[in-house]
Amino acid sequence: MRGLAQLRALLQAAAKQGPCSSGAWQTLQRAAAVTLARGGLLEQAAAAIQRPLPRAAQQRRHASDELQTSHAAAAMPEGYYHKIVDQTLDDLLERLEYFIEDLDIVDGDVEYSQGVLTLRLGDLGTYVINKQTPNRQIWMSSPRSGPVRYDWGPGKWVYHRDGHDLHTRLAQELTQLTGQELDLNPCLACGKLATCQGEQCENGMRD
Amino acid sequence: MLARAASSLLAQASTSAPLAQDFARAATGVLLRGYHKNVVDHYEKPRNVGSFDKNDPTVGTGLVGAPACGDVMKLQIKVDEDGNIVDSCFKTFGCGSAIASSSVATEWVKGKAVDEVLTIKNSDIAKHLSLPPVKLHCSMLAEDAIKAAVKDWREKKAKNGGQQQQQQASAASA
């Protein structure tokens, strides 16, 4: 009983530490980095993120590392997270709908509701890609490679253990699984996932 | 709750027309489908729940997950001098799949060498429990917990080994 109380106290303390662990300073830094990234200044953004934290922030980060909270995105404001993640998933949904239409798979479909994108490929398995708001991540469950957690930044969703990103992994796996080429690179003109097919892109037409 | 509703439906059905009986049977099937029996078994009768003293040098503690997400898993191992895991226990706050995954993990690591348990994959646990795609993350948490526990034990051992050597060295010079 005492052990239970201790663990609960530990959890409460960690919960308090978690979201605010990196402090306002890091929030600002990340916001700046994201802004840079959006402006296409990826190198500057990467440098901004790699710059060491002030000592106090570093110490607080170590405390939360024990619980393996998401380190990269812990300080991202929630509103900003939703903006990015919704855009990512909406875009993916649209692209995957085109993809699945071209495939001839029994029971193949893709749906998105309440932050969960489900891609069913019949006998080939099911992909689930979902929002994980508390730690500002996207989680993917793949029938091929299992579960992965992605953090934002900069410019893509990255798995911090090996550095691969969501779109690259998904495009590779789906191409291999189905035998049909899937390109998940964004359109150079409008930034969307090539659903515009180049020639139909409004921005492209304008240029 | 659902099961009770279904069984009362069944009870009613058995006294009425065969058609209603079929319907009730179908309804129970739908209502009771969900988690695999292995998950339910480990969830209802979790193995090895408890704690060891985390300051004990023979104990390795793995604490993974994020409280904000509602999943926290603590898995501990007790290791003998030959590097074999003689005992293991866990405490998990989380969903049924997370609890079942950690329960299975403690069962599997017992009696194995520390190097051997590092080969336990999340996919093995997920397969054993027939976890649905969205719950594969729970099995990953269990794999992470095992690795974290072994890492903790190794770090402690390295630290204690260093201290012992120092003591021996100072005893020899005295």
Coordinates of C-alpha atoms in Angstrom, one line a residue, chain A:
Chain A
M1 CA 0.0 0.0 0.0
R2 CA 2.9 2.3 0.9
G3 CA 4.6 1.5 -2.3
L4 CA 1.5 2.4 -4.3
A5 CA 1.3 5.8 -2.5
Q6 CA 5.0 6.4 -3.3
L7 CA 4.5 5.6 -7.0
R8 CA 1.5 7.9 -7.1
A9 CA 3.5 10.7 -5.5
L10 CA 6.3 10.1 -8.0
L11 CA 3.8 10.2 -10.9
Q12 CA 2.3 13.4 -9.7
A13 CA 5.7 15.0 -9.3
A14 CA 6.7 13.8 -12.8
A15 CA 3.4 15.1 -14.2
K16 CA 4.1 18.5 -12.8
Q17 CA 7.6 18.4 -14.1
G18 CA 6.8 17.0 -17.5
P19 CA 5.1 19.7 -19.6
C20 CA 6.9 22.6 -18.0
S21 CA 10.3 20.9 -17.7
S22 CA 12.0 22.7 -20.4
G23 CA 10.6 26.1 -19.5
A24 CA 9.7 29.2 -21.4
W25 CA 13.2 29.6 -22.7
Q26 CA 13.0 26.4 -24.7
T27 CA 9.4 27.2 -25.9
L28 CA 10.7 30.4 -27.4
Q29 CA 13.7 28.7 -28.9
R30 CA 11.5 26.0 -30.5
A31 CA 9.0 28.5 -31.7
A32 CA 11.8 30.4 -33.4
A33 CA 13.2 27.2 -34.9
V34 CA 9.8 26.2 -36.3
T35 CA 9.3 29.7 -37.8
L36 CA 12.7 29.4 -39.4
A37 CA 11.9 26.0 -40.7
R38 CA 8.7 27.3 -42.2
G39 CA 10.6 30.0 -43.9
G40 CA 12.7 27.4 -45.5
L41 CA 15.8 28.2 -43.5
L42 CA 16.3 24.6 -42.4
E43 CA 20.0 24.9 -41.6
Q44 CA 19.4 27.8 -39.3
A45 CA 16.5 26.0 -37.6
A46 CA 18.7 22.9 -37.0
A47 CA 21.4 25.1 -35.5
A48 CA 18.9 26.8 -33.2
I49 CA 17.7 23.5 -31.9
Q50 CA 21.2 22.1 -31.4
R51 CA 22.3 25.1 -29.4
P52 CA 22.9 24.0 -25.8
L53 CA 20.2 24.8 -23.2
P54 CA 21.0 27.0 -20.2
R55 CA 22.2 25.1 -17.2
A56 CA 18.9 25.3 -15.3
A57 CA 16.9 24.0 -18.2
Q58 CA 19.4 21.2 -18.7
Q59 CA 19.1 20.0 -15.1
R60 CA 15.3 20.0 -15.2
R61 CA 15.4 18.0 -18.4
H62 CA 17.5 15.3 -16.8
A63 CA 14.9 14.8 -14.2
S64 CA 12.2 14.2 -16.8
D65 CA 14.5 12.0 -18.9
E66 CA 14.1 9.3 -16.3
L67 CA 10.5 8.9 -17.4
Q68 CA 11.4 9.1 -21.0
T69 CA 9.0 11.9 -21.8
S70 CA 9.3 13.1 -25.3
H71 CA 12.3 15.4 -25.2
A72 CA 12.0 17.1 -28.5
A73 CA 8.5 18.4 -28.5
A74 CA 7.7 18.7 -24.8
A75 CA 7.7 22.4 -24.9
M76 CA 5.7 22.9 -28.1
P77 CA 2.5 24.9 -27.5
E78 CA -0.5 22.7 -27.8
G79 CA -2.3 24.9 -30.4
Y80 CA 0.8 24.9 -32.6
Y81 CA 1.0 21.1 -32.3
H82 CA -2.6 20.6 -33.4
K83 CA -2.0 22.9 -36.3
I84 CA 1.0 20.9 -37.6
V85 CA -0.4 17.5 -36.8
D86 CA -3.8 18.1 -38.3
Q87 CA -2.2 19.3 -41.4
T88 CA 0.1 16.3 -41.6
L89 CA -2.8 13.8 -41.1
D90 CA -5.3 15.6 -43.4
D91 CA -2.6 15.7 -46.1
L92 CA -1.7 12.0 -45.5
L93 CA -5.4 11.0 -45.6
E94 CA -5.9 12.7 -48.9
R95 CA -2.8 11.2 -50.5
L96 CA -3.6 7.7 -49.1
E97 CA -7.1 7.9 -50.5
Y98 CA -5.7 8.4 -54.0
F99 CA -3.2 5.6 -53.3
I100 CA -5.8 3.1 -52.1
E101 CA -8.1 3.9 -55.0
D102 CA -5.5 2.8 -57.5
L103 CA -4.9 -0.4 -55.6
D104 CA -7.1 -3.4 -56.1
I105 CA -7.2 -4.7 -52.5
V106 CA -10.2 -6.5 -51.0
D107 CA -11.3 -4.6 -47.8
G108 CA -8.7 -1.9 -48.5
D109 CA -9.7 1.5 -47.1
V110 CA -8.5 4.6 -45.2
E111 CA -10.3 6.6 -42.6
Y112 CA -9.6 9.4 -40.3
S113 CA -11.6 10.3 -37.2
Q114 CA -10.8 11.9 -33.9
G115 CA -7.0 12.0 -34.4
V116 CA -6.7 8.4 -35.6
L117 CA -5.9 7.6 -39.2
T118 CA -6.5 3.9 -40.0
L119 CA -5.2 2.4 -43.2
R120 CA -6.6 -1.1 -43.9
L121 CA -4.9 -3.2 -46.5
G122 CA -6.8 -6.4 -46.1
D123 CA -4.5 -9.4 -45.7
L124 CA -1.5 -7.1 -45.8
G125 CA -2.3 -5.7 -42.4
T126 CA -3.5 -2.4 -40.8
Y127 CA -1.6 0.8 -40.2
V128 CA -2.7 3.1 -37.4
I129 CA -1.3 6.6 -37.3
N130 CA -2.5 8.7 -34.4
K131 CA -2.1 12.0 -32.6
Q132 CA -0.5 11.7 -29.1
T133 CA -1.2 15.2 -27.8
P134 CA 0.3 14.9 -24.2
N135 CA 3.8 14.4 -25.6
R136 CA 3.3 16.2 -28.9
Q137 CA 4.0 13.1 -31.0
I138 CA 2.6 11.1 -33.8
W139 CA 2.5 7.4 -33.2
M140 CA 2.4 4.8 -35.9
S141 CA 1.7 1.2 -35.7
S142 CA 2.9 -0.7 -38.7
P143 CA 2.2 -4.3 -39.5
R144 CA 5.7 -4.5 -41.0
S145 CA 8.0 -2.7 -38.5
G146 CA 5.8 -2.4 -35.4
P147 CA 5.2 0.6 -33.2
V148 CA 7.1 3.9 -33.7
R149 CA 6.8 7.3 -32.0
Y150 CA 7.6 10.4 -34.0
D151 CA 8.6 13.9 -32.7
W152 CA 8.3 17.0 -34.7
G153 CA 11.2 18.8 -36.0
P154 CA 12.3 20.6 -38.0
G155 CA 10.1 20.2 -41.0
K156 CA 9.3 16.5 -40.5
W157 CA 8.2 13.9 -38.0
V158 CA 11.4 12.1 -36.8
Y159 CA 12.0 9.0 -34.7
H160 CA 14.7 10.1 -32.3
R161 CA 16.3 6.7 -31.8
D162 CA 17.4 6.2 -35.4
G163 CA 16.6 9.5 -37.1
H164 CA 14.2 8.2 -39.8
D165 CA 11.1 10.1 -40.6
L166 CA 7.4 9.2 -40.8
H167 CA 6.8 9.9 -44.5
T168 CA 10.0 8.2 -45.8
R169 CA 9.3 5.1 -43.7
L170 CA 5.6 4.9 -44.7
A171 CA 6.3 5.5 -48.4
Q172 CA 9.0 2.7 -48.4
E173 CA 6.9 0.2 -46.6
L174 CA 3.7 0.8 -48.6
T175 CA 5.6 0.6 -51.9
Q176 CA 7.2 -2.7 -50.8
L177 CA 3.9 -4.1 -49.4
T178 CA 1.7 -3.3 -52.3
G179 CA 4.1 -3.3 -55.2
Q180 CA 2.8 0.1 -56.2
E181 CA 5.0 3.2 -56.1
L182 CA 4.0 5.7 -53.5
D183 CA 5.7 9.1 -53.3
L184 CA 5.2 11.0 -50.1
N185 CA 7.4 13.9 -51.0
P186 CA 5.7 17.3 -50.8
C187 CA 4.8 19.1 -54.0
L188 CA 7.5 21.7 -54.6
A189 CA 4.9 24.3 -55.6
C190 CA 2.2 24.0 -52.9
G191 CA 3.9 21.9 -50.2
K192 CA 1.1 19.3 -50.2
L193 CA 1.8 15.6 -50.6
A194 CA 1.7 15.6 -54.4
T195 CA -2.0 15.0 -54.5
C196 CA -2.1 17.9 -56.8
Q197 CA -0.1 15.7 -59.3
G198 CA 2.0 18.7 -60.4
E199 CA 0.0 20.0 -63.3
Q200 CA -3.2 20.5 -61.3
C201 CA -1.4 22.5 -58.6
E202 CA -2.9 25.9 -58.2
N203 CA 0.4 27.4 -57.1
G204 CA 2.2 25.7 -59.9
M205 CA -0.3 27.1 -62.4
R206 CA 0.2 30.6 -61.1
D207 CA 4.0 30.3 -61.6

